[in-house]
XYZ file of C-alpha atoms in Angstrom:
314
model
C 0.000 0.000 0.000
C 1.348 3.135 -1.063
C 2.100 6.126 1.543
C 1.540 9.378 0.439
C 4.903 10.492 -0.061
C 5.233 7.354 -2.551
C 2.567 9.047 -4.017
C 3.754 12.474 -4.465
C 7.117 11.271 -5.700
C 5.244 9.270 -8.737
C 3.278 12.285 -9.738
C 7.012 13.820 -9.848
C 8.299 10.803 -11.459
C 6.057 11.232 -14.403
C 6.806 14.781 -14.760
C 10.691 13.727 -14.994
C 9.950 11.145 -17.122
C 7.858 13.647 -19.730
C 9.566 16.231 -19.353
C 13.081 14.363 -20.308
C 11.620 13.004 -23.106
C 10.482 15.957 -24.355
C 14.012 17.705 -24.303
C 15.243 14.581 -26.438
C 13.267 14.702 -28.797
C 13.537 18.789 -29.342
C 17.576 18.206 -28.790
C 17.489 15.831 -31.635
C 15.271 17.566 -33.644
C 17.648 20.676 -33.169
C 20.624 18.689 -34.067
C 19.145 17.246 -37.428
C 17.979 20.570 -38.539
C 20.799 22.083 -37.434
C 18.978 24.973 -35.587
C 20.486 27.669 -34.284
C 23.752 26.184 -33.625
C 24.709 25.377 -37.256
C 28.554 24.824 -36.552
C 28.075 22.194 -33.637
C 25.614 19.768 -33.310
C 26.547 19.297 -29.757
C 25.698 22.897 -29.740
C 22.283 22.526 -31.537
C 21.363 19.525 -28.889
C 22.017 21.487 -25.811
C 20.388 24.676 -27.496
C 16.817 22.446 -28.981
C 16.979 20.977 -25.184
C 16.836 24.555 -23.407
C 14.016 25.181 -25.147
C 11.931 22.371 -23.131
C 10.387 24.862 -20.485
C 9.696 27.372 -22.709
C 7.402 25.191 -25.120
C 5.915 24.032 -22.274
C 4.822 27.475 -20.878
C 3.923 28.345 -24.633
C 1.484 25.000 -25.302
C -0.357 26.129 -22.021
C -0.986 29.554 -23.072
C -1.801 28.013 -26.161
C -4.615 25.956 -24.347
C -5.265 28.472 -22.332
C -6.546 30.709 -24.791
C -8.485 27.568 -27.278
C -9.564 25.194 -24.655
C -9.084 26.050 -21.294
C -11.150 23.190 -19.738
C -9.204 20.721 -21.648
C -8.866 17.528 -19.677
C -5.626 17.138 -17.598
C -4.349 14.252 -20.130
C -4.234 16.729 -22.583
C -2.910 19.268 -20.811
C 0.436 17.014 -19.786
C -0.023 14.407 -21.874
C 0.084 15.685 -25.594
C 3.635 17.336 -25.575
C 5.036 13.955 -24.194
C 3.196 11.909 -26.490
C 4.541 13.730 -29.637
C 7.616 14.051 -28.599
C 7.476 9.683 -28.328
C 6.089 9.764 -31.668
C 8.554 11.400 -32.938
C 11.385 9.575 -31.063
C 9.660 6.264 -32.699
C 9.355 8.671 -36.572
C 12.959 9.548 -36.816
C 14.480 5.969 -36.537
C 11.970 4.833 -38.813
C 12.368 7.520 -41.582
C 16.258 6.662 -41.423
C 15.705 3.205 -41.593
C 17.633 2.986 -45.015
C 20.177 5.461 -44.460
C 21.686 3.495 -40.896
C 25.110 2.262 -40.976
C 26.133 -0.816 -38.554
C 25.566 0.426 -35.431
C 28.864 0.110 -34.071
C 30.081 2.512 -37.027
C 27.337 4.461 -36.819
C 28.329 5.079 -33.134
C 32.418 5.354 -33.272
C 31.638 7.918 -35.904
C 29.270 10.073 -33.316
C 32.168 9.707 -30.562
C 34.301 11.282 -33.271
C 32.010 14.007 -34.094
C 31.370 14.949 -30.437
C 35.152 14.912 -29.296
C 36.245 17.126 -32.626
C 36.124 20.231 -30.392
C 38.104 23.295 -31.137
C 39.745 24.733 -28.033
C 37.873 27.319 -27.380
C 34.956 25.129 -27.477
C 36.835 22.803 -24.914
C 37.108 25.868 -22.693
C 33.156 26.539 -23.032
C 32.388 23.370 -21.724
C 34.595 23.580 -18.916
C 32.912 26.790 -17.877
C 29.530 25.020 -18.006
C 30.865 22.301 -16.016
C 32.301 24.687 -13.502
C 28.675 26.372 -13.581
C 27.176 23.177 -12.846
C 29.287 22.417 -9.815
C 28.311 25.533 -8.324
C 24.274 25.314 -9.220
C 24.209 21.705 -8.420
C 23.478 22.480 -4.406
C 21.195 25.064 -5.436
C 19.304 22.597 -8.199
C 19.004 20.160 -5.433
C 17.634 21.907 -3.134
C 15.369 23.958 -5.157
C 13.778 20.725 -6.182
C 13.566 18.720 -3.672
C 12.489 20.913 -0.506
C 9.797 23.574 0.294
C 12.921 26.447 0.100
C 11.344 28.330 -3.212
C 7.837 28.266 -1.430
C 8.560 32.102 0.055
C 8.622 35.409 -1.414
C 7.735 35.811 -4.822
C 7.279 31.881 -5.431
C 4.794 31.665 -3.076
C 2.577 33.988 -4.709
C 3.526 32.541 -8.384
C 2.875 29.264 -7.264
C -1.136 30.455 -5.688
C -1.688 32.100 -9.348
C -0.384 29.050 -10.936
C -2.803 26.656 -8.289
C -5.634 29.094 -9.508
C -5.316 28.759 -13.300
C -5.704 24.844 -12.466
C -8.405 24.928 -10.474
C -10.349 27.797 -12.442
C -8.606 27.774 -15.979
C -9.109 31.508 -15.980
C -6.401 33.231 -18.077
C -7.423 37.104 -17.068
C -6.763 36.314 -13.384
C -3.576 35.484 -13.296
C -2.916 38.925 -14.668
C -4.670 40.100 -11.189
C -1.806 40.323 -8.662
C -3.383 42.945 -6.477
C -7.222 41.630 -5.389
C -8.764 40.621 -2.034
C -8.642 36.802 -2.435
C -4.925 35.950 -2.948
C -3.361 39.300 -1.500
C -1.024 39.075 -4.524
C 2.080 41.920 -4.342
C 3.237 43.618 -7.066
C 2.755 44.583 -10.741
C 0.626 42.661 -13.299
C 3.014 41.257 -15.941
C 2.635 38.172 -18.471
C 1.750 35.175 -16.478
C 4.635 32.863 -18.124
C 6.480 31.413 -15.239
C 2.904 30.789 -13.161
C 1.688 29.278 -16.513
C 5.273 26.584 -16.151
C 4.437 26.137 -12.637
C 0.693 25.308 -13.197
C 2.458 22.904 -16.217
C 4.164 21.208 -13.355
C 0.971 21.245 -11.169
C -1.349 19.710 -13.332
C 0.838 16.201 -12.573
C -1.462 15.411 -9.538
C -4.196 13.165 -9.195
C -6.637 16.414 -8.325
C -5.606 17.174 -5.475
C -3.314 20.321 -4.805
C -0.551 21.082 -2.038
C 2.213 18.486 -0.008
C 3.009 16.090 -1.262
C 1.306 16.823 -5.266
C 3.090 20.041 -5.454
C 6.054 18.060 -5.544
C 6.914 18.229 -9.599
C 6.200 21.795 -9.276
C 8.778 22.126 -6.951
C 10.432 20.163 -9.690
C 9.773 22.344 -12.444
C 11.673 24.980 -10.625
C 14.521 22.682 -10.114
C 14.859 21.874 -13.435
C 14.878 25.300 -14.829
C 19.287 25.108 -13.552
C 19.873 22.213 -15.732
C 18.015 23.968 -18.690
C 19.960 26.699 -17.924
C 23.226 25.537 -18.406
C 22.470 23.777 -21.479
C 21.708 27.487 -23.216
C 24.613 28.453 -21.021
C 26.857 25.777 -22.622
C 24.962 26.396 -25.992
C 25.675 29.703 -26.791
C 29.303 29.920 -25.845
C 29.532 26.472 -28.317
C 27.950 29.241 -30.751
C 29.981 32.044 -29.997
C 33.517 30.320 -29.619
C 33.714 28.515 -32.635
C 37.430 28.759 -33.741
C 37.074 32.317 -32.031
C 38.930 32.734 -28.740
C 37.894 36.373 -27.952
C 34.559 34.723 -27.273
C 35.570 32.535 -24.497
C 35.930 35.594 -22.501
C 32.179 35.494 -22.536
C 31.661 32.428 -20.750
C 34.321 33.968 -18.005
C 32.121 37.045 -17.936
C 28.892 35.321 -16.814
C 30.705 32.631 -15.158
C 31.867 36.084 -12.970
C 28.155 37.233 -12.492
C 27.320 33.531 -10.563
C 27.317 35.110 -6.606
C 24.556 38.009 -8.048
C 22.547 35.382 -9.445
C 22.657 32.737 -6.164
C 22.017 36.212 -3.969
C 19.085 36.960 -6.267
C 17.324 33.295 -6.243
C 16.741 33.637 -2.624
C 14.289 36.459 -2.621
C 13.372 36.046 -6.636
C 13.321 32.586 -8.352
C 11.583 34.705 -11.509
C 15.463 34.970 -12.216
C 16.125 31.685 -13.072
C 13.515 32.016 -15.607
C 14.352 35.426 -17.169
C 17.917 34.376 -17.461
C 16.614 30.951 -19.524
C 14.833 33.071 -21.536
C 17.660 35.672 -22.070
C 20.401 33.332 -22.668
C 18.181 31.522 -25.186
C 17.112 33.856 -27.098
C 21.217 35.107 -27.583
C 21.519 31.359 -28.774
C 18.674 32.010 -31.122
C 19.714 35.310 -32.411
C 23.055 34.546 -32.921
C 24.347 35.224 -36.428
C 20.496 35.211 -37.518
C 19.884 37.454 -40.416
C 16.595 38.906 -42.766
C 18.411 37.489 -46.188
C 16.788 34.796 -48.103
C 13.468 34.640 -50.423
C 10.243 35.570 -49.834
C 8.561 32.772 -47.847
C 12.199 32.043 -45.910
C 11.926 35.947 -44.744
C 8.462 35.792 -44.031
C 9.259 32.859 -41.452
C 12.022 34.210 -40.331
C 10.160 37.292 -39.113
C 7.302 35.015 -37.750
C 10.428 33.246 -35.510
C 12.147 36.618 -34.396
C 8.160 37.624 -33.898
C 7.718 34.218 -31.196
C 10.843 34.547 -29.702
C 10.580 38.176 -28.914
C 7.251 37.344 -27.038
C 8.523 34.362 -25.511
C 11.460 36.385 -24.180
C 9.370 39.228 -22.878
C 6.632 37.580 -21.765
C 9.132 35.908 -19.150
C 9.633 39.677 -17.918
C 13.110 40.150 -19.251
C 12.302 44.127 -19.261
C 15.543 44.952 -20.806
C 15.129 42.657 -23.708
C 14.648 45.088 -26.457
């Protein structure tokens, strides 16, 4: 017979499980396409991975605004499921084109160790990162510590989108019900939480707030993949731009000091950092329909990006 806690920790299971599979299937999908990243497909994986939270928050707005009611399955279950279809496509469509798979996978070693040293020195800035987020990671997702200040309150807008699917109110952060503090802005990081909350079986707080609490976590790891990511697609062959990895290596203690009052920075900086990745080297050149989607890319990203409240973004 299963406790509670058993139960709250499957509820979080399945959020790990989706949501990894998810960031698979967009780091592949980056990597094939070579998105973004067109130099590295290392690059491209970490950068298409990133992503993850992002298209999560953007598929409940999406639903938010065409079917709020929707049922709970589709709410966390449609992202996950094409992202398995798609796992199951890609094999499938290359059916033909697979070598023996001991070739296929000496020659993907080969691929991913054919680093430039500047690259090199990237990733050992992300690692470095890592080391130093890892206590913060753990403890953001596994405890009750982002439950004050401004979480708090994200986390009761978040609780009322599920239980009301009303849109308009979690623009309300000043009414007589929640108490809520502060400004009205785009709900995007309540919208992620609310993502993580709908994992439950129905009912809300300890233990089934547990992949919430999750969500947060995870936002670190995502993090340093766009880290990693964009100084793979600014160092290329181009030392100068390893000095950009030291700079925001440098700017770590401001960002721990700020987490403990304002976990919104954790987001904003995901946001920020991915849309450099996305930016990077992008330019308006190419015919008609190219430019035209182009535009309707910078267009998404630029609302992703602000909608996550990074003010300065323009």
């Amino acid at each position: 017979m299963a406790d509670w806690l058993s139960v709250g920790n499957g509820w979080r299971n399945l959020y790990l499980l989706s949501t990894a599979l998810q960031a698979l299937a967009l780091g592949l999908f980056f990597a094939k396409h070579k998105l973004w990243v067109r130099r590295n497909g290392l690059g491209a994986f970490l950068a298409g991975a990133a992503t993850t939270p992002l298209w999560q928050y953007l598929w409940m707005l999406l639903l938010a605004f065409v079917w709020p009611q929707a049922p709970k399955l589709v709410y966390i279950g449609a992202p996950p499921a094409l992202a398995g279809l798609y796992l199951l496509w890609l094999p499938l469509r290359h059916r033909k084109d697979v070598k023996p798979l001991w070739a296929k996978g000496a020659q993907f070693v080969r691929r991913v160790l054919r680093l430039d040293k500047p690259a090199l020195v990237s990733l050992c800035f992300a690692l470095a990162m890592a080391v130093l987020l890892a206590p913060i990671c753990v403890r953001t997702a596994t405890s009750a510590y982002p439950a004050q200040a401004d979480s708090g309150e994200y986390m009761a807008l978040g609780l009322r989108y599920c239980e009301d699917r009303d849109l308009g109110a979690l623009l309300e952060k000043d009414d007589t019900v929640g108490h809520f503090r502060g400004h009205s802005h785009f709900p995007s990081m309540e919208l992620y939480m609310a993502y993580g909350l709908m994992h439950t079986s129905g009912t809300y707080g300890y233990p089934y707030d547990k992949p919430m609490f999750t969500g947060l976590g995870l936002m670190f790891p995502f993090l340093l993949m766009a880290f990693a990511a964009l100084l793979l697609q600014a160092s290329g062959g181009r030392r100068r731009w390893v000095l950009l990895g030291l700079l925001l290596f440098n700017l770590i203690p401001n960002f721990v000091f700020s987490l403990s009052t304002a976990p919104r920075d954790t987001w904003r900086c995901l946001a920020l950092l991915v849309a450099a990745v996305a930016l990077w080297g992008l330019t308006p050149d190419g015919k008609l329909l190219k430019y035209l989607g182009k535009l309707l890319f910078v267009t998404l990203l630029c609302f992703t990006a602000m909608s996550a409240h990074v003010v300065g973004f323009v």
